[in-house]
Coordinates of C-alpha atoms and ligand atoms in Angstrom, one line a residue:
X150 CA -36.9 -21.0 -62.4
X151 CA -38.2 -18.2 -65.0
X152 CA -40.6 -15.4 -64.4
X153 CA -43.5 -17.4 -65.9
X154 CA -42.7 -21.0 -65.2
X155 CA -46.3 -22.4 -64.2
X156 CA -48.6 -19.8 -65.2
X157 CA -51.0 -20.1 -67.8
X158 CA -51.4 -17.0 -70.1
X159 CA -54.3 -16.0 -72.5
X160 CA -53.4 -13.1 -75.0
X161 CA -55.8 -11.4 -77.2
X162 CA -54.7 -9.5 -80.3
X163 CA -51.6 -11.7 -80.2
X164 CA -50.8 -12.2 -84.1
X165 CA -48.5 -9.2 -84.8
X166 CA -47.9 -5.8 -83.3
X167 CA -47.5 -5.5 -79.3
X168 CA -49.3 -8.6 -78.9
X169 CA -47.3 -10.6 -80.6
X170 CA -44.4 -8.4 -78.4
X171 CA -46.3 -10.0 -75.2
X172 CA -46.6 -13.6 -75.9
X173 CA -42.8 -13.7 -77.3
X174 CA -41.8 -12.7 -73.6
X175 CA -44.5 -15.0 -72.0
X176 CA -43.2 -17.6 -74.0
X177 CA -39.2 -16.5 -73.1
X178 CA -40.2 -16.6 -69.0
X179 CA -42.1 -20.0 -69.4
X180 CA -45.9 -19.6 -69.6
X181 CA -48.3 -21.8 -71.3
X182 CA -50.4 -19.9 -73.8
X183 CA -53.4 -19.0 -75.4
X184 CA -53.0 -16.7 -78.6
X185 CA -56.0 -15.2 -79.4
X186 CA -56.1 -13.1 -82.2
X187 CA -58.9 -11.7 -85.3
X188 CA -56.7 -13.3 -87.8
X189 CA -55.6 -16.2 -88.8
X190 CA -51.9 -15.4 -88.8
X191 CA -51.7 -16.1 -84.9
X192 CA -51.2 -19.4 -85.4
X193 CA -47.7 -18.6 -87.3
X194 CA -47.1 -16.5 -85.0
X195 CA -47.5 -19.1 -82.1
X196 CA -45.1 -21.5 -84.7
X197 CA -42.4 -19.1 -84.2
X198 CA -42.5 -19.1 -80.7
X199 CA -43.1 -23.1 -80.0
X200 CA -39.9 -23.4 -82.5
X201 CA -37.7 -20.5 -80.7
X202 CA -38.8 -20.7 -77.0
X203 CA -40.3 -24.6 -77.0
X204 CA -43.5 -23.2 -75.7
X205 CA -47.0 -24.9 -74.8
X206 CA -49.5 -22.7 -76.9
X207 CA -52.5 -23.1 -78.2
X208 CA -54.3 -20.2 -80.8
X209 CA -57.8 -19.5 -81.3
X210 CA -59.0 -17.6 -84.0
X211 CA -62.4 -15.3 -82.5
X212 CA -63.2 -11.6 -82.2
X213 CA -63.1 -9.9 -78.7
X214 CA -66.4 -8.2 -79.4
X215 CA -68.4 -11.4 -79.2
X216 CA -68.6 -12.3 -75.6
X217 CA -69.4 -16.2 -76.7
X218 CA -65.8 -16.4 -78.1
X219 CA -64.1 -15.1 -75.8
X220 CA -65.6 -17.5 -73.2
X221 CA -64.7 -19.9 -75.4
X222 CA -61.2 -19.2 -75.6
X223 CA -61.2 -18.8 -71.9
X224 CA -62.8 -22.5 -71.6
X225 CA -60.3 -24.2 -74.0
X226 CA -57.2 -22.7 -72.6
X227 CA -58.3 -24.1 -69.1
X228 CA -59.2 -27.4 -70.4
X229 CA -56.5 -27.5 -72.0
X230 CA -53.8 -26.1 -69.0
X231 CA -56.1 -27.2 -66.0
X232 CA -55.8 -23.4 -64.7
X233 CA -55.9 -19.8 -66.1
X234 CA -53.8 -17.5 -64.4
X235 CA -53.2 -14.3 -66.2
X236 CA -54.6 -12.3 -68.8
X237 CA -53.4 -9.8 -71.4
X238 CA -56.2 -7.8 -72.8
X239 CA -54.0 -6.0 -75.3
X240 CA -56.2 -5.9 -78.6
X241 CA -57.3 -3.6 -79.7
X242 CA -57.8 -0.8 -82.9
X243 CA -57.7 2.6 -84.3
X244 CA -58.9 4.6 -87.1
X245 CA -58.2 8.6 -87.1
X246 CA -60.7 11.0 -88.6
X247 CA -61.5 14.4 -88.0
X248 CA -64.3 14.5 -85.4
X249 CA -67.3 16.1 -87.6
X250 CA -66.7 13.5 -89.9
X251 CA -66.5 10.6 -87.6
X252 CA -69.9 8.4 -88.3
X253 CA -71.0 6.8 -85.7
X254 CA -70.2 3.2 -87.3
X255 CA -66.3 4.3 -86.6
X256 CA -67.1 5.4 -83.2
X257 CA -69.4 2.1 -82.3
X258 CA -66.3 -0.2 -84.1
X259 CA -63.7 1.6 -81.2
X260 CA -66.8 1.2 -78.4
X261 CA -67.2 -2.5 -79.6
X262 CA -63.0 -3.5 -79.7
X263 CA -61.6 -1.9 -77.2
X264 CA -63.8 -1.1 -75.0
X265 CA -66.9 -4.1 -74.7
X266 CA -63.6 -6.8 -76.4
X267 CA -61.6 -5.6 -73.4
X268 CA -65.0 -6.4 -70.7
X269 CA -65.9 -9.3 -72.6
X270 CA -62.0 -11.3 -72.3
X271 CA -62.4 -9.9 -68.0
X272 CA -65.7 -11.5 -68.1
X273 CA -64.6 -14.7 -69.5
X274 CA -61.6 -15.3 -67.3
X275 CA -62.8 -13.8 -63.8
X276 CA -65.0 -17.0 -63.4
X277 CA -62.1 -19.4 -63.4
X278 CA -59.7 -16.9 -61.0
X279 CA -62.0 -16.8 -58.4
X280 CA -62.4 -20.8 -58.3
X281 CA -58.9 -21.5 -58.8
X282 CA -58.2 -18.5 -56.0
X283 CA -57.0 -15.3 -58.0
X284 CA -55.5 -14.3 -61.5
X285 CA -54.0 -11.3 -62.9
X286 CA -55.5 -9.1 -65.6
X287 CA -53.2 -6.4 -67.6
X288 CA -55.1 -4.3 -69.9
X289 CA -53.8 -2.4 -72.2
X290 CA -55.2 1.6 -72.1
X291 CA -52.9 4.2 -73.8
X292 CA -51.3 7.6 -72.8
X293 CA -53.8 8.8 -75.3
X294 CA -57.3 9.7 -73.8
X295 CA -56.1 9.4 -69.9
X296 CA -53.0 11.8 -70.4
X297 CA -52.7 13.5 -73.9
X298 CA -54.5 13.0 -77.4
X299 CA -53.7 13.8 -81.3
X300 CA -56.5 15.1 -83.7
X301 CA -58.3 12.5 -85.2
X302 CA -58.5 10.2 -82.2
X303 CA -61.6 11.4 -80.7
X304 CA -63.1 7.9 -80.3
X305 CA -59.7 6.1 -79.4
X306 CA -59.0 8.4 -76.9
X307 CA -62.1 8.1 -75.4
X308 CA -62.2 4.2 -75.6
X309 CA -58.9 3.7 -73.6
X310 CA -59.4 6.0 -71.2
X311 CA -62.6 4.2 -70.0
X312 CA -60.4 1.3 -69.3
X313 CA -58.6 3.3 -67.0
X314 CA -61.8 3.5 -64.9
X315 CA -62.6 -0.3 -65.8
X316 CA -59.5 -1.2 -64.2
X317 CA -59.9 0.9 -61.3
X318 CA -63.3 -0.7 -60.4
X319 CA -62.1 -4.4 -61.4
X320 CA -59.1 -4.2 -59.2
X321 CA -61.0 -2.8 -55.9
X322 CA -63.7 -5.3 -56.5
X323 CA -61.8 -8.2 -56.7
X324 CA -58.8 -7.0 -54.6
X325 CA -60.0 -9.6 -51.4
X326 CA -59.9 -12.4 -53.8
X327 CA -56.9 -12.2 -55.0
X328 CA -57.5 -10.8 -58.6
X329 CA -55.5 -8.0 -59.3
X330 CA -56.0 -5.6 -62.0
X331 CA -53.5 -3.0 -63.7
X332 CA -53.1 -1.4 -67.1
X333 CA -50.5 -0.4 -69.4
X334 CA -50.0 2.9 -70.6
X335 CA -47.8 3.3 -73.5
X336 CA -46.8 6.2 -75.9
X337 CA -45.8 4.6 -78.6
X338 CA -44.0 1.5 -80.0
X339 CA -43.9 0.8 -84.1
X340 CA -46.6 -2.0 -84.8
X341 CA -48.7 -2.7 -87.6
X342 CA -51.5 -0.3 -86.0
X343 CA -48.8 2.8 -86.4
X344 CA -47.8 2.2 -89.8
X345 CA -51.6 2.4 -90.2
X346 CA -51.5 5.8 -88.7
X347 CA -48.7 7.2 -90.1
X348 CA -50.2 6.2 -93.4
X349 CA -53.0 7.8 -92.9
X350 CA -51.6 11.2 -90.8
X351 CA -49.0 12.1 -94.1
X352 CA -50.4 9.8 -96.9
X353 CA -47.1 11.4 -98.9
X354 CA -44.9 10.4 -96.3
X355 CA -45.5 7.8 -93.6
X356 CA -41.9 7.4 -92.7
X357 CA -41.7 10.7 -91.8
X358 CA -44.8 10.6 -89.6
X359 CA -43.0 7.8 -87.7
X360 CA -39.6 9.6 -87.5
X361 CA -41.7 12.7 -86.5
X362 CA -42.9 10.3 -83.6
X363 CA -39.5 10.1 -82.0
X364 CA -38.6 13.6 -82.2
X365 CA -41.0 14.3 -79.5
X366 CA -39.8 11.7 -77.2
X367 CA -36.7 12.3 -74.5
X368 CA -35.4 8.5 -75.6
X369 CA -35.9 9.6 -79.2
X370 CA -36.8 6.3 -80.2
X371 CA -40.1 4.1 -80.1
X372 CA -40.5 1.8 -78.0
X373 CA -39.8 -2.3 -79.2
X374 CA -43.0 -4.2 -78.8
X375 CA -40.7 -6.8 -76.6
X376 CA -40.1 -3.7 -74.7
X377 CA -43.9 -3.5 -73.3
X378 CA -44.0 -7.7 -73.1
X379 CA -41.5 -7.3 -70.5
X380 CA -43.9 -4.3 -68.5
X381 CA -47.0 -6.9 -69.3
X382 CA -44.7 -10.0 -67.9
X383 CA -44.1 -8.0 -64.7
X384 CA -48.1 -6.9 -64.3
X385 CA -48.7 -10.2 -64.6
X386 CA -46.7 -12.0 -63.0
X387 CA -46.2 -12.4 -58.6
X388 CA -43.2 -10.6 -58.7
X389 CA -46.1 -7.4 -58.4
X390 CA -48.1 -9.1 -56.2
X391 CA -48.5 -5.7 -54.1
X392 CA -50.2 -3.7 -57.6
X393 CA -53.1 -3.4 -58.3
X394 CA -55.5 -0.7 -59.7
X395 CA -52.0 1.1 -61.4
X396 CA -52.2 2.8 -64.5
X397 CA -48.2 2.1 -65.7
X398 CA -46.6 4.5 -68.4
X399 CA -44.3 3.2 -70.7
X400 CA -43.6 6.3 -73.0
X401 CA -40.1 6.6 -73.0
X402 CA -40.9 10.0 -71.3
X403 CA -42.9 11.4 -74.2
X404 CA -45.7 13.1 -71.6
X405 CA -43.2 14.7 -69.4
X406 CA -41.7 17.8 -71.6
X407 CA -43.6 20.9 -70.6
X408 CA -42.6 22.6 -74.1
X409 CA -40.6 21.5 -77.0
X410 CA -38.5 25.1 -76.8
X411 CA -37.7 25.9 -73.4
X412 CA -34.9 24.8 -70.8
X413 CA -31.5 23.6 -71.3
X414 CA -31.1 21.0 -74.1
Ligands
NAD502 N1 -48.7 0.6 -81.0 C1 -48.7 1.6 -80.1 O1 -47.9 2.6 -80.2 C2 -49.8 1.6 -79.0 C3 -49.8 2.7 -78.1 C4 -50.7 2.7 -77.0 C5 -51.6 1.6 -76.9 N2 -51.6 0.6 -77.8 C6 -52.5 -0.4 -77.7 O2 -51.9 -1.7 -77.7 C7 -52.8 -2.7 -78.3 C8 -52.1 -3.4 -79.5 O3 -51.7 -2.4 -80.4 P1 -50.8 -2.7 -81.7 O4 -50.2 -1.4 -82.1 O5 -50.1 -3.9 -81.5 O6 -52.0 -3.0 -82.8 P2 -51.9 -3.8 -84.2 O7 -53.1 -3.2 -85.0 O8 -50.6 -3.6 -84.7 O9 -52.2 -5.3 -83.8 C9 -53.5 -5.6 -83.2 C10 -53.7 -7.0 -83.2 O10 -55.1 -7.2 -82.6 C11 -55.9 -8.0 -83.5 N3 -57.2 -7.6 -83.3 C12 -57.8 -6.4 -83.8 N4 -59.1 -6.4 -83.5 C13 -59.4 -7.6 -82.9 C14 -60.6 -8.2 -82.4 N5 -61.8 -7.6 -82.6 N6 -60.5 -9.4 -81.9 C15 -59.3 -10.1 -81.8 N7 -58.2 -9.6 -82.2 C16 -58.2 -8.3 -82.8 C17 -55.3 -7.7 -84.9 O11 -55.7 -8.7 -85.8 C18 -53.8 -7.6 -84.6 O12 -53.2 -8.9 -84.6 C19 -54.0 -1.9 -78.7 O13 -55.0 -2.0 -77.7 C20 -53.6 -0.5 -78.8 O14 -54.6 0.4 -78.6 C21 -50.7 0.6 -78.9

């Protein structure tokens, strides 16, 4: 019996990246799937993973800022799996600029993604947990904005760490019915999204940017995106039936040094 055997699983941002990290795992312990990604490369994605793990999955192609897909999605994973029991609201973007030259467009496009795209795929599948008699939600926040920030990520930071307070509410208000609510903290794991960033933190020199990255962190490495499917699989599945409301870090330790020159190593 695997981890996920039974449980139905809808995914957001699941082409590439961490997403894509998530629904490999899902797939490995057994769940049924919906991939839900901007772009119509989720659907090779899903390929790889009915071919490697012989897994039930089903894509749709919709934007988490539009509340009327993501109720769709929601509605064609359960007609299609009869149930919907877990939910990994993992898209998500990011665009660095300094703040005075932020326009308000970027800031609204952060607001609109990861912020009303993360409300909009809890609003969609709450309905079906309560009538089928709870559901798990895993969101993914960040270190950055709830615990430590960069230059440039004013409107990131400030996007995930409202969903630090979304989950808190979400979790206490649905903790008698069974829905539980956590979300994922993680420093940094080398996706699509980072390669962005590092392009555009040392336009000269991207790889540096990401080696720079692991210089700061006690594992000295990234993280793999399979790495975080593993902390989403737990969330979601019963084996952490007792969490709820927890913000998780998975950093590798990279808040925990109090200085990068003092101490013993
Ligand atoms: N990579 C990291 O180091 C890191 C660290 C902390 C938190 N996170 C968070 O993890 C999540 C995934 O990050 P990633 O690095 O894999 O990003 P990524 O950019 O590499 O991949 C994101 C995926 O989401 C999809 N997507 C983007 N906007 C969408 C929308 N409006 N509707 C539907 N799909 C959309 C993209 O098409 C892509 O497939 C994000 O929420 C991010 O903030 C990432």
């Amino acid at each position: 019996m695997k981890k996920l055997d039974g449980k139905v699983a809808l995914i957001t941002g699941a082409a590439v990246g961490l997403g894509e990290g998530i629904a490999e795992v899902y797939a490995k312990y057994g769940a049924k799937l919906c991939m839900v990604d901007l772009s119509p490369e989720v659907e090779a994605t899903a390929d790889r993973l009915r071919k490697d793990y012989g897994a039930e999955i089903i894509t749709y192609v919709g934007n988490v800022a539009d509340k009327e897909q993501m109720k769709a999605a929601a509605a064609q994973t359960v007609k299609q799996f009869g149930a919907l029991h877990i939910a990994c609201c993992n898209a998500g973007v990011c665009r660095l600029a300094p703040f005075e030259e932020m326009t308000d467009e970027m800031r609204d496009f952060h607001i609109d993604v990861n912020i009303k795209g993360v409300w909009n795929s809890c609003q969609a599948v709450v309905p079906y947990m309560l009538q089928q008699g709870g559901g798990s939600i895993v969101i993914a926040s960040s270190v950055t904005g709830d615990l430590v920030a960069d230059a440039g990520e004013a409107a990131y930071a400030m996007t995930k760490a409202a969903l630090v307070g979304l989950t808190k509410c979400l979790a206490v208000e649905y903790a008698d019915r069974n829905i539980r609510v956590n979300c994922t903290q993680l420093g940094y794991a080398r996706t699509p999204m980072v390669e962005k960033m590092a392009q555009e933190s040392n336009p000269a020199d991207p790889e540096s940017a990401i080696r720079d990255i692991a210089v700061g962190v006690p594992m000295k490495r990234l993280a793999k995106p399979t790495e975080v499917g593993e902390l989403f699989a737990f969330l979601g599945s019963d084996e952490s039936s007792y969490l709820t409301g927890s913000q998780v870090v998975i950093d590798g330790g990279s808040t925990l040094p109090e200085t990068m020159s003092m101490g013993t190593n």
